[in-house]
Amino acid sequence: MAADPVTELRGTLERAIAGIEPDSTAQPGLERPPKAELGDYSTNAAMLLAPVMRMAPREIAERLAGEVERALEGRAKRVEVAGPGFVNVFLDDRWHREAVASVLGTERFGAGGRAPHAILLEFVSANPTGPLTVAGARGAAYGDSLGRVLEATGGDVSREYYMNDAGTQIRNFAASIAARMRGEEPPEDGYSGEYVTELARELAAAGADASDLDGLARTGVEAMRARIAETLERFGVTFDTWFSERSLHEHGAVEDTVEELRAAGHAYDSEGAVWLRTTEFGDDKDRVLIRSDGEPTYFVADIAYHRDKLARGAEHMITPVGADHHGYVPRMRAALAALGKDPDSYEAPIMQLVNIVEGGERARMSKRRGEFVTLDELIDDVGADAARWFLAQRSHDTALDLDLDLARTQSQDNPVYYVQYAHARIASILRKAADEDAPGGDDPRAAALAAAALASAAEASERALIRRLLDFPAEVELAADRRAPHRLCAYSTALAADFHAFYRDCRVVGVDAEQGTDGLEQARLGVCMAAKMVIAEALALLGIGAPERM
């Protein structure tokens, strides 16, 4: 894959540095300055080289500026030194035009080429004791978008849903179904939502026996799993694997895990229970694996589960967990170390809470009481695209208020509408160009490479839009490295704003006839096509559609 224009510019800078200091190992920044008068791109290389070269940064910057200007071979208007030794590069219009052509000639602009890395991404994993709520939906939006971003940067991602289909909550769930089948109220620690009544009616009609709690647990969980899968599919989320916690117990994986920990000298008996010496690996206290009543803890089942993940070939495990799991992360890392595994193979981003806001009021949610907003209800209300955007637009480690009134709005105040409208507007421009048989209207990619298009002048808002487009590969890489797909929401919004400014300032179809130019219309159609491609790709990484008409 050919390097994108910014990567090529960085390579030019590195060659210029080698020209004045061949032994340099400095990794200088190449940034977009905050103000246009500071250039298109700026580097701090001179400050980094100063200790090595034992020269004043500005003196180094003067030499470096000359090397950069020569290396760019006429693609720079000028290269200036500013402040304590920044080198600011002002690129000419042709560089920007060629950059657009480069974007258009890339099969998937923004996708990286790292070596494949086997990542097992486990997300959502809400207990199968009720419908998927908005709380679980945030994990779905985050996890699926993260998976898409990791794949775009070379990851070999497998998506998995862990079914917590064993333990006390499942027994309570089965007892609640049985009570409803008998026309009774669920037990105090059971589930009282209307969905339990509906499920009881459905299972009774299928011939289920209210006295067979184990059978009700299995069929009830499978019924909820099917409903959750259907809801997630509406949301654009699918899984490669649905993994059953019950299977770990039935196949002896939990017992095998305890025995392996014993053999390694890290599990011991005390007070009638089996403990793991997690304090040897940095935990604040040892943890119980098997309670004194012989009941396995959730912790030991989770250890067995992660042991199984590694046995299935996972090289890295990413498991977003809830806001109440801060202590869980070091505990699991300690358990992996006790098994002789690399604790760094486990990563657990902490998901903060999501609140539904309507009319300025927050809704209270409880699955046990049956008081919650389901993901299906949210999709029915605002649509899957708006739901995904609003659930993904903030960093996973900050609490989120989902404003239903704003999500319903079909206006530029709604950020997902604003971005999608930019895409639809570009599609309209391209259709108009094709209808009017504009030069290059049927193939903006080829037209952007025409000599007249490459030689045409560019307005300030046009150059700003092009530079924003060129930020995309770095944004995708940062979103992957920082596990932060929300960055693409911010990027998409900024890109849409830059396009709308370009559209305000720059006529596209008919500009040559209006201004007596040659090639400008072709060039601007190329900019439009590049913007459309990048907006669509950014939205796709968020699992959101890019409509052609709105």
PDB file of N, CA and C in Angstrom, residues 459-541:
ATOM      1  N   GLU A 459      -8.689  27.444  -2.797  1.00  0.00           N
ATOM      2  CA  GLU A 459      -9.083  28.421  -1.786  1.00  0.00           C
ATOM      3  C   GLU A 459      -8.641  27.939  -0.401  1.00  0.00           C
ATOM      4  N   ALA A 460      -8.600  28.872   0.547  1.00  0.00           N
ATOM      5  CA  ALA A 460      -8.156  28.539   1.904  1.00  0.00           C
ATOM      6  C   ALA A 460      -9.036  27.457   2.532  1.00  0.00           C
ATOM      7  N   SER A 461     -10.365  27.564   2.375  1.00  0.00           N
ATOM      8  CA  SER A 461     -11.255  26.563   2.970  1.00  0.00           C
ATOM      9  C   SER A 461     -11.110  25.213   2.281  1.00  0.00           C
ATOM     10  N   GLU A 462     -10.715  25.248   1.010  1.00  0.00           N
ATOM     11  CA  GLU A 462     -10.485  24.008   0.273  1.00  0.00           C
ATOM     12  C   GLU A 462      -9.233  23.304   0.788  1.00  0.00           C
ATOM     13  N   ARG A 463      -8.167  24.077   0.998  1.00  0.00           N
ATOM     14  CA  ARG A 463      -6.934  23.490   1.539  1.00  0.00           C
ATOM     15  C   ARG A 463      -7.155  22.963   2.959  1.00  0.00           C
ATOM     16  N   ALA A 464      -7.954  23.693   3.737  1.00  0.00           N
ATOM     17  CA  ALA A 464      -8.247  23.242   5.105  1.00  0.00           C
ATOM     18  C   ALA A 464      -8.994  21.908   5.088  1.00  0.00           C
ATOM     19  N   LEU A 465      -9.931  21.769   4.163  1.00  0.00           N
ATOM     20  CA  LEU A 465     -10.673  20.518   4.038  1.00  0.00           C
ATOM     21  C   LEU A 465      -9.732  19.380   3.637  1.00  0.00           C
ATOM     22  N   ILE A 466      -8.842  19.647   2.711  1.00  0.00           N
ATOM     23  CA  ILE A 466      -7.911  18.607   2.257  1.00  0.00           C
ATOM     24  C   ILE A 466      -7.018  18.160   3.406  1.00  0.00           C
ATOM     25  N   ARG A 467      -6.504  19.108   4.173  1.00  0.00           N
ATOM     26  CA  ARG A 467      -5.638  18.729   5.293  1.00  0.00           C
ATOM     27  C   ARG A 467      -6.414  17.927   6.336  1.00  0.00           C
ATOM     28  N   ARG A 468      -7.691  18.275   6.521  1.00  0.00           N
ATOM     29  CA  ARG A 468      -8.507  17.488   7.449  1.00  0.00           C
ATOM     30  C   ARG A 468      -8.660  16.053   6.934  1.00  0.00           C
ATOM     31  N   LEU A 469      -8.862  15.889   5.657  1.00  0.00           N
ATOM     32  CA  LEU A 469      -8.950  14.551   5.079  1.00  0.00           C
ATOM     33  C   LEU A 469      -7.670  13.760   5.349  1.00  0.00           C
ATOM     34  N   LEU A 470      -6.542  14.443   5.249  1.00  0.00           N
ATOM     35  CA  LEU A 470      -5.259  13.772   5.426  1.00  0.00           C
ATOM     36  C   LEU A 470      -4.983  13.403   6.878  1.00  0.00           C
ATOM     37  N   ASP A 471      -5.745  13.977   7.804  1.00  0.00           N
ATOM     38  CA  ASP A 471      -5.607  13.603   9.218  1.00  0.00           C
ATOM     39  C   ASP A 471      -6.179  12.218   9.504  1.00  0.00           C
ATOM     40  N   PHE A 472      -7.000  11.699   8.599  1.00  0.00           N
ATOM     41  CA  PHE A 472      -7.793  10.509   8.890  1.00  0.00           C
ATOM     42  C   PHE A 472      -6.960   9.282   9.270  1.00  0.00           C
ATOM     43  N   PRO A 473      -5.917   8.913   8.524  1.00  0.00           N
ATOM     44  CA  PRO A 473      -5.149   7.718   8.925  1.00  0.00           C
ATOM     45  C   PRO A 473      -4.597   7.806  10.336  1.00  0.00           C
ATOM     46  N   ALA A 474      -4.095   8.979  10.719  1.00  0.00           N
ATOM     47  CA  ALA A 474      -3.566   9.142  12.069  1.00  0.00           C
ATOM     48  C   ALA A 474      -4.674   9.032  13.104  1.00  0.00           C
ATOM     49  N   GLU A 475      -5.866   9.555  12.783  1.00  0.00           N
ATOM     50  CA  GLU A 475      -6.985   9.470  13.718  1.00  0.00           C
ATOM     51  C   GLU A 475      -7.406   8.010  13.928  1.00  0.00           C
ATOM     52  N   VAL A 476      -7.429   7.243  12.862  1.00  0.00           N
ATOM     53  CA  VAL A 476      -7.792   5.827  12.974  1.00  0.00           C
ATOM     54  C   VAL A 476      -6.758   5.093  13.825  1.00  0.00           C
ATOM     55  N   GLU A 477      -5.483   5.388  13.594  1.00  0.00           N
ATOM     56  CA  GLU A 477      -4.422   4.731  14.360  1.00  0.00           C
ATOM     57  C   GLU A 477      -4.507   5.088  15.839  1.00  0.00           C
ATOM     58  N   LEU A 478      -4.767   6.366  16.136  1.00  0.00           N
ATOM     59  CA  LEU A 478      -4.910   6.775  17.536  1.00  0.00           C
ATOM     60  C   LEU A 478      -6.135   6.133  18.176  1.00  0.00           C
ATOM     61  N   ALA A 479      -7.233   6.052  17.426  1.00  0.00           N
ATOM     62  CA  ALA A 479      -8.445   5.421  17.950  1.00  0.00           C
ATOM     63  C   ALA A 479      -8.181   3.969  18.315  1.00  0.00           C
ATOM     64  N   ALA A 480      -7.367   3.290  17.511  1.00  0.00           N
ATOM     65  CA  ALA A 480      -7.023   1.896  17.803  1.00  0.00           C
ATOM     66  C   ALA A 480      -6.066   1.805  18.987  1.00  0.00           C
ATOM     67  N   ASP A 481      -5.004   2.578  18.959  1.00  0.00           N
ATOM     68  CA  ASP A 481      -3.976   2.480  19.991  1.00  0.00           C
ATOM     69  C   ASP A 481      -4.504   2.878  21.363  1.00  0.00           C
ATOM     70  N   ARG A 482      -5.376   3.869  21.398  1.00  0.00           N
ATOM     71  CA  ARG A 482      -5.894   4.362  22.677  1.00  0.00           C
ATOM     72  C   ARG A 482      -7.233   3.722  23.042  1.00  0.00           C
ATOM     73  N   ARG A 483      -7.675   2.760  22.211  1.00  0.00           N
ATOM     74  CA  ARG A 483      -8.981   2.104  22.438  1.00  0.00           C
ATOM     75  C   ARG A 483     -10.055   3.182  22.551  1.00  0.00           C
ATOM     76  N   ALA A 484     -10.051   4.110  21.614  1.00  0.00           N
ATOM     77  CA  ALA A 484     -10.882   5.308  21.719  1.00  0.00           C
ATOM     78  C   ALA A 484     -11.633   5.593  20.425  1.00  0.00           C
ATOM     79  N   PRO A 485     -12.596   4.736  20.045  1.00  0.00           N
ATOM     80  CA  PRO A 485     -13.338   4.997  18.805  1.00  0.00           C
ATOM     81  C   PRO A 485     -14.138   6.291  18.830  1.00  0.00           C
ATOM     82  N   HIS A 486     -14.367   6.844  20.024  1.00  0.00           N
ATOM     83  CA  HIS A 486     -15.105   8.111  20.092  1.00  0.00           C
ATOM     84  C   HIS A 486     -14.369   9.229  19.354  1.00  0.00           C
ATOM     85  N   ARG A 487     -13.063   9.091  19.188  1.00  0.00           N
ATOM     86  CA  ARG A 487     -12.301  10.098  18.453  1.00  0.00           C
ATOM     87  C   ARG A 487     -12.850  10.277  17.038  1.00  0.00           C
ATOM     88  N   LEU A 488     -13.383   9.196  16.470  1.00  0.00           N
ATOM     89  CA  LEU A 488     -13.894   9.283  15.106  1.00  0.00           C
ATOM     90  C   LEU A 488     -15.191  10.071  15.038  1.00  0.00           C
ATOM     91  N   CYS A 489     -15.936  10.136  16.127  1.00  0.00           N
ATOM     92  CA  CYS A 489     -17.117  11.014  16.170  1.00  0.00           C
ATOM     93  C   CYS A 489     -16.667  12.473  16.082  1.00  0.00           C
ATOM     94  N   ALA A 490     -15.673  12.823  16.911  1.00  0.00           N
ATOM     95  CA  ALA A 490     -15.164  14.192  16.890  1.00  0.00           C
ATOM     96  C   ALA A 490     -14.546  14.520  15.536  1.00  0.00           C
ATOM     97  N   TYR A 491     -13.778  13.580  14.988  1.00  0.00           N
ATOM     98  CA  TYR A 491     -13.160  13.807  13.679  1.00  0.00           C
ATOM     99  C   TYR A 491     -14.219  13.994  12.591  1.00  0.00           C
ATOM    100  N   SER A 492     -15.224  13.148  12.577  1.00  0.00           N
ATOM    101  CA  SER A 492     -16.271  13.233  11.551  1.00  0.00           C
ATOM    102  C   SER A 492     -17.005  14.559  11.615  1.00  0.00           C
ATOM    103  N   THR A 493     -17.274  15.021  12.834  1.00  0.00           N
ATOM    104  CA  THR A 493     -17.959  16.301  12.996  1.00  0.00           C
ATOM    105  C   THR A 493     -17.099  17.443  12.459  1.00  0.00           C
ATOM    106  N   ALA A 494     -15.802  17.418  12.776  1.00  0.00           N
ATOM    107  CA  ALA A 494     -14.898  18.459  12.276  1.00  0.00           C
ATOM    108  C   ALA A 494     -14.776  18.389  10.758  1.00  0.00           C
ATOM    109  N   LEU A 495     -14.721  17.173  10.211  1.00  0.00           N
ATOM    110  CA  LEU A 495     -14.637  17.013   8.759  1.00  0.00           C
ATOM    111  C   LEU A 495     -15.892  17.553   8.083  1.00  0.00           C
ATOM    112  N   ALA A 496     -17.059  17.241   8.648  1.00  0.00           N
ATOM    113  CA  ALA A 496     -18.308  17.755   8.078  1.00  0.00           C
ATOM    114  C   ALA A 496     -18.331  19.275   8.117  1.00  0.00           C
ATOM    115  N   ALA A 497     -17.858  19.871   9.217  1.00  0.00           N
ATOM    116  CA  ALA A 497     -17.816  21.332   9.320  1.00  0.00           C
ATOM    117  C   ALA A 497     -16.897  21.916   8.263  1.00  0.00           C
ATOM    118  N   ASP A 498     -15.742  21.281   8.044  1.00  0.00           N
ATOM    119  CA  ASP A 498     -14.821  21.771   7.008  1.00  0.00           C
ATOM    120  C   ASP A 498     -15.434  21.639   5.625  1.00  0.00           C
ATOM    121  N   PHE A 499     -16.182  20.550   5.390  1.00  0.00           N
ATOM    122  CA  PHE A 499     -16.821  20.427   4.088  1.00  0.00           C
ATOM    123  C   PHE A 499     -17.883  21.502   3.899  1.00  0.00           C
ATOM    124  N   HIS A 500     -18.700  21.730   4.912  1.00  0.00           N
ATOM    125  CA  HIS A 500     -19.747  22.740   4.776  1.00  0.00           C
ATOM    126  C   HIS A 500     -19.137  24.125   4.521  1.00  0.00           C
ATOM    127  N   ALA A 501     -17.975  24.409   5.148  1.00  0.00           N
ATOM    128  CA  ALA A 501     -17.289  25.684   4.892  1.00  0.00           C
ATOM    129  C   ALA A 501     -16.781  25.739   3.455  1.00  0.00           C
ATOM    130  N   PHE A 502     -16.220  24.652   2.981  1.00  0.00           N
ATOM    131  CA  PHE A 502     -15.778  24.566   1.577  1.00  0.00           C
ATOM    132  C   PHE A 502     -16.959  24.782   0.627  1.00  0.00           C
ATOM    133  N   TYR A 503     -18.078  24.140   0.912  1.00  0.00           N
ATOM    134  CA  TYR A 503     -19.256  24.252   0.052  1.00  0.00           C
ATOM    135  C   TYR A 503     -19.786  25.689   0.037  1.00  0.00           C
ATOM    136  N   ARG A 504     -19.665  26.357   1.186  1.00  0.00           N
ATOM    137  CA  ARG A 504     -20.087  27.760   1.279  1.00  0.00           C
ATOM    138  C   ARG A 504     -19.193  28.663   0.423  1.00  0.00           C
ATOM    139  N   ASP A 505     -17.896  28.389   0.416  1.00  0.00           N
ATOM    140  CA  ASP A 505     -16.935  29.281  -0.226  1.00  0.00           C
ATOM    141  C   ASP A 505     -16.635  28.927  -1.681  1.00  0.00           C
ATOM    142  N   CYS A 506     -16.847  27.679  -2.055  1.00  0.00           N
ATOM    143  CA  CYS A 506     -16.338  27.203  -3.342  1.00  0.00           C
ATOM    144  C   CYS A 506     -17.445  26.578  -4.185  1.00  0.00           C
ATOM    145  N   ARG A 507     -17.752  27.217  -5.289  1.00  0.00           N
ATOM    146  CA  ARG A 507     -18.668  26.584  -6.222  1.00  0.00           C
ATOM    147  C   ARG A 507     -17.971  25.389  -6.868  1.00  0.00           C
ATOM    148  N   VAL A 508     -18.733  24.348  -7.128  1.00  0.00           N
ATOM    149  CA  VAL A 508     -18.137  23.147  -7.717  1.00  0.00           C
ATOM    150  C   VAL A 508     -18.614  23.003  -9.159  1.00  0.00           C
ATOM    151  N   VAL A 509     -19.829  22.552  -9.359  1.00  0.00           N
ATOM    152  CA  VAL A 509     -20.348  22.334 -10.708  1.00  0.00           C
ATOM    153  C   VAL A 509     -20.589  23.689 -11.372  1.00  0.00           C
ATOM    154  N   GLY A 510     -19.953  23.901 -12.507  1.00  0.00           N
ATOM    155  CA  GLY A 510     -20.116  25.139 -13.251  1.00  0.00           C
ATOM    156  C   GLY A 510     -19.102  26.210 -12.928  1.00  0.00           C
ATOM    157  N   VAL A 511     -18.119  25.920 -12.060  1.00  0.00           N
ATOM    158  CA  VAL A 511     -17.185  26.961 -11.673  1.00  0.00           C
ATOM    159  C   VAL A 511     -16.281  27.381 -12.829  1.00  0.00           C
ATOM    160  N   ASP A 512     -15.894  26.462 -13.715  1.00  0.00           N
ATOM    161  CA  ASP A 512     -15.027  26.835 -14.838  1.00  0.00           C
ATOM    162  C   ASP A 512     -15.722  27.824 -15.762  1.00  0.00           C
ATOM    163  N   ALA A 513     -16.992  27.558 -16.043  1.00  0.00           N
ATOM    164  CA  ALA A 513     -17.744  28.468 -16.912  1.00  0.00           C
ATOM    165  C   ALA A 513     -17.935  29.816 -16.241  1.00  0.00           C
ATOM    166  N   GLU A 514     -18.145  29.817 -14.942  1.00  0.00           N
ATOM    167  CA  GLU A 514     -18.386  31.061 -14.215  1.00  0.00           C
ATOM    168  C   GLU A 514     -17.123  31.899 -14.108  1.00  0.00           C
ATOM    169  N   GLN A 515     -15.981  31.257 -13.837  1.00  0.00           N
ATOM    170  CA  GLN A 515     -14.754  32.001 -13.567  1.00  0.00           C
ATOM    171  C   GLN A 515     -13.766  31.981 -14.733  1.00  0.00           C
ATOM    172  N   GLY A 516     -14.095  31.268 -15.790  1.00  0.00           N
ATOM    173  CA  GLY A 516     -13.184  31.198 -16.926  1.00  0.00           C
ATOM    174  C   GLY A 516     -11.934  30.398 -16.644  1.00  0.00           C
ATOM    175  N   THR A 517     -12.041  29.408 -15.765  1.00  0.00           N
ATOM    176  CA  THR A 517     -10.896  28.577 -15.417  1.00  0.00           C
ATOM    177  C   THR A 517     -10.931  27.283 -16.203  1.00  0.00           C
ATOM    178  N   ASP A 518      -9.865  26.511 -16.073  1.00  0.00           N
ATOM    179  CA  ASP A 518      -9.773  25.209 -16.728  1.00  0.00           C
ATOM    180  C   ASP A 518      -9.214  24.210 -15.723  1.00  0.00           C
ATOM    181  N   GLY A 519     -10.009  23.219 -15.376  1.00  0.00           N
ATOM    182  CA  GLY A 519      -9.553  22.185 -14.448  1.00  0.00           C
ATOM    183  C   GLY A 519      -9.986  22.382 -13.014  1.00  0.00           C
ATOM    184  N   LEU A 520     -10.495  23.566 -12.640  1.00  0.00           N
ATOM    185  CA  LEU A 520     -10.890  23.813 -11.256  1.00  0.00           C
ATOM    186  C   LEU A 520     -12.105  22.965 -10.868  1.00  0.00           C
ATOM    187  N   GLU A 521     -13.055  22.856 -11.813  1.00  0.00           N
ATOM    188  CA  GLU A 521     -14.227  22.035 -11.517  1.00  0.00           C
ATOM    189  C   GLU A 521     -13.821  20.578 -11.306  1.00  0.00           C
ATOM    190  N   GLN A 522     -12.927  20.083 -12.139  1.00  0.00           N
ATOM    191  CA  GLN A 522     -12.452  18.705 -11.970  1.00  0.00           C
ATOM    192  C   GLN A 522     -11.782  18.524 -10.618  1.00  0.00           C
ATOM    193  N   ALA A 523     -10.942  19.504 -10.245  1.00  0.00           N
ATOM    194  CA  ALA A 523     -10.223  19.412  -8.975  1.00  0.00           C
ATOM    195  C   ALA A 523     -11.190  19.406  -7.801  1.00  0.00           C
ATOM    196  N   ARG A 524     -12.189  20.276  -7.855  1.00  0.00           N
ATOM    197  CA  ARG A 524     -13.128  20.368  -6.734  1.00  0.00           C
ATOM    198  C   ARG A 524     -14.051  19.155  -6.670  1.00  0.00           C
ATOM    199  N   LEU A 525     -14.381  18.586  -7.809  1.00  0.00           N
ATOM    200  CA  LEU A 525     -15.135  17.330  -7.775  1.00  0.00           C
ATOM    201  C   LEU A 525     -14.312  16.230  -7.114  1.00  0.00           C
ATOM    202  N   GLY A 526     -12.997  16.263  -7.366  1.00  0.00           N
ATOM    203  CA  GLY A 526     -12.128  15.297  -6.702  1.00  0.00           C
ATOM    204  C   GLY A 526     -12.111  15.490  -5.196  1.00  0.00           C
ATOM    205  N   VAL A 527     -12.074  16.740  -4.745  1.00  0.00           N
ATOM    206  CA  VAL A 527     -12.128  17.029  -3.312  1.00  0.00           C
ATOM    207  C   VAL A 527     -13.436  16.502  -2.727  1.00  0.00           C
ATOM    208  N   CYS A 528     -14.535  16.736  -3.433  1.00  0.00           N
ATOM    209  CA  CYS A 528     -15.841  16.246  -2.963  1.00  0.00           C
ATOM    210  C   CYS A 528     -15.851  14.724  -2.852  1.00  0.00           C
ATOM    211  N   MET A 529     -15.337  14.055  -3.872  1.00  0.00           N
ATOM    212  CA  MET A 529     -15.319  12.597  -3.842  1.00  0.00           C
ATOM    213  C   MET A 529     -14.452  12.091  -2.693  1.00  0.00           C
ATOM    214  N   ALA A 530     -13.288  12.718  -2.478  1.00  0.00           N
ATOM    215  CA  ALA A 530     -12.416  12.299  -1.379  1.00  0.00           C
ATOM    216  C   ALA A 530     -13.103  12.501  -0.033  1.00  0.00           C
ATOM    217  N   ALA A 531     -13.789  13.628   0.120  1.00  0.00           N
ATOM    218  CA  ALA A 531     -14.501  13.896   1.372  1.00  0.00           C
ATOM    219  C   ALA A 531     -15.610  12.878   1.585  1.00  0.00           C
ATOM    220  N   LYS A 532     -16.309  12.547   0.524  1.00  0.00           N
ATOM    221  CA  LYS A 532     -17.384  11.547   0.624  1.00  0.00           C
ATOM    222  C   LYS A 532     -16.820  10.199   1.049  1.00  0.00           C
ATOM    223  N   MET A 533     -15.705   9.802   0.452  1.00  0.00           N
ATOM    224  CA  MET A 533     -15.072   8.519   0.799  1.00  0.00           C
ATOM    225  C   MET A 533     -14.679   8.476   2.274  1.00  0.00           C
ATOM    226  N   VAL A 534     -14.055   9.543   2.747  1.00  0.00           N
ATOM    227  CA  VAL A 534     -13.544   9.540   4.116  1.00  0.00           C
ATOM    228  C   VAL A 534     -14.690   9.615   5.125  1.00  0.00           C
ATOM    229  N   ILE A 535     -15.705  10.430   4.852  1.00  0.00           N
ATOM    230  CA  ILE A 535     -16.857  10.475   5.753  1.00  0.00           C
ATOM    231  C   ILE A 535     -17.499   9.100   5.844  1.00  0.00           C
ATOM    232  N   ALA A 536     -17.684   8.455   4.702  1.00  0.00           N
ATOM    233  CA  ALA A 536     -18.301   7.127   4.693  1.00  0.00           C
ATOM    234  C   ALA A 536     -17.470   6.119   5.470  1.00  0.00           C
ATOM    235  N   GLU A 537     -16.148   6.183   5.307  1.00  0.00           N
ATOM    236  CA  GLU A 537     -15.276   5.242   6.015  1.00  0.00           C
ATOM    237  C   GLU A 537     -15.288   5.511   7.516  1.00  0.00           C
ATOM    238  N   ALA A 538     -15.258   6.776   7.913  1.00  0.00           N
ATOM    239  CA  ALA A 538     -15.301   7.109   9.337  1.00  0.00           C
ATOM    240  C   ALA A 538     -16.608   6.626   9.958  1.00  0.00           C
ATOM    241  N   LEU A 539     -17.717   6.845   9.268  1.00  0.00           N
ATOM    242  CA  LEU A 539     -19.009   6.376   9.777  1.00  0.00           C
ATOM    243  C   LEU A 539     -19.058   4.853   9.821  1.00  0.00           C
ATOM    244  N   ALA A 540     -18.486   4.206   8.815  1.00  0.00           N
ATOM    245  CA  ALA A 540     -18.479   2.740   8.791  1.00  0.00           C
ATOM    246  C   ALA A 540     -17.711   2.175   9.981  1.00  0.00           C
ATOM    247  N   LEU A 541     -16.620   2.827  10.368  1.00  0.00           N
ATOM    248  CA  LEU A 541     -15.858   2.368  11.525  1.00  0.00           C
ATOM    249  C   LEU A 541     -16.658   2.518  12.818  1.00  0.00           C
TER     250      LEU A 541
END
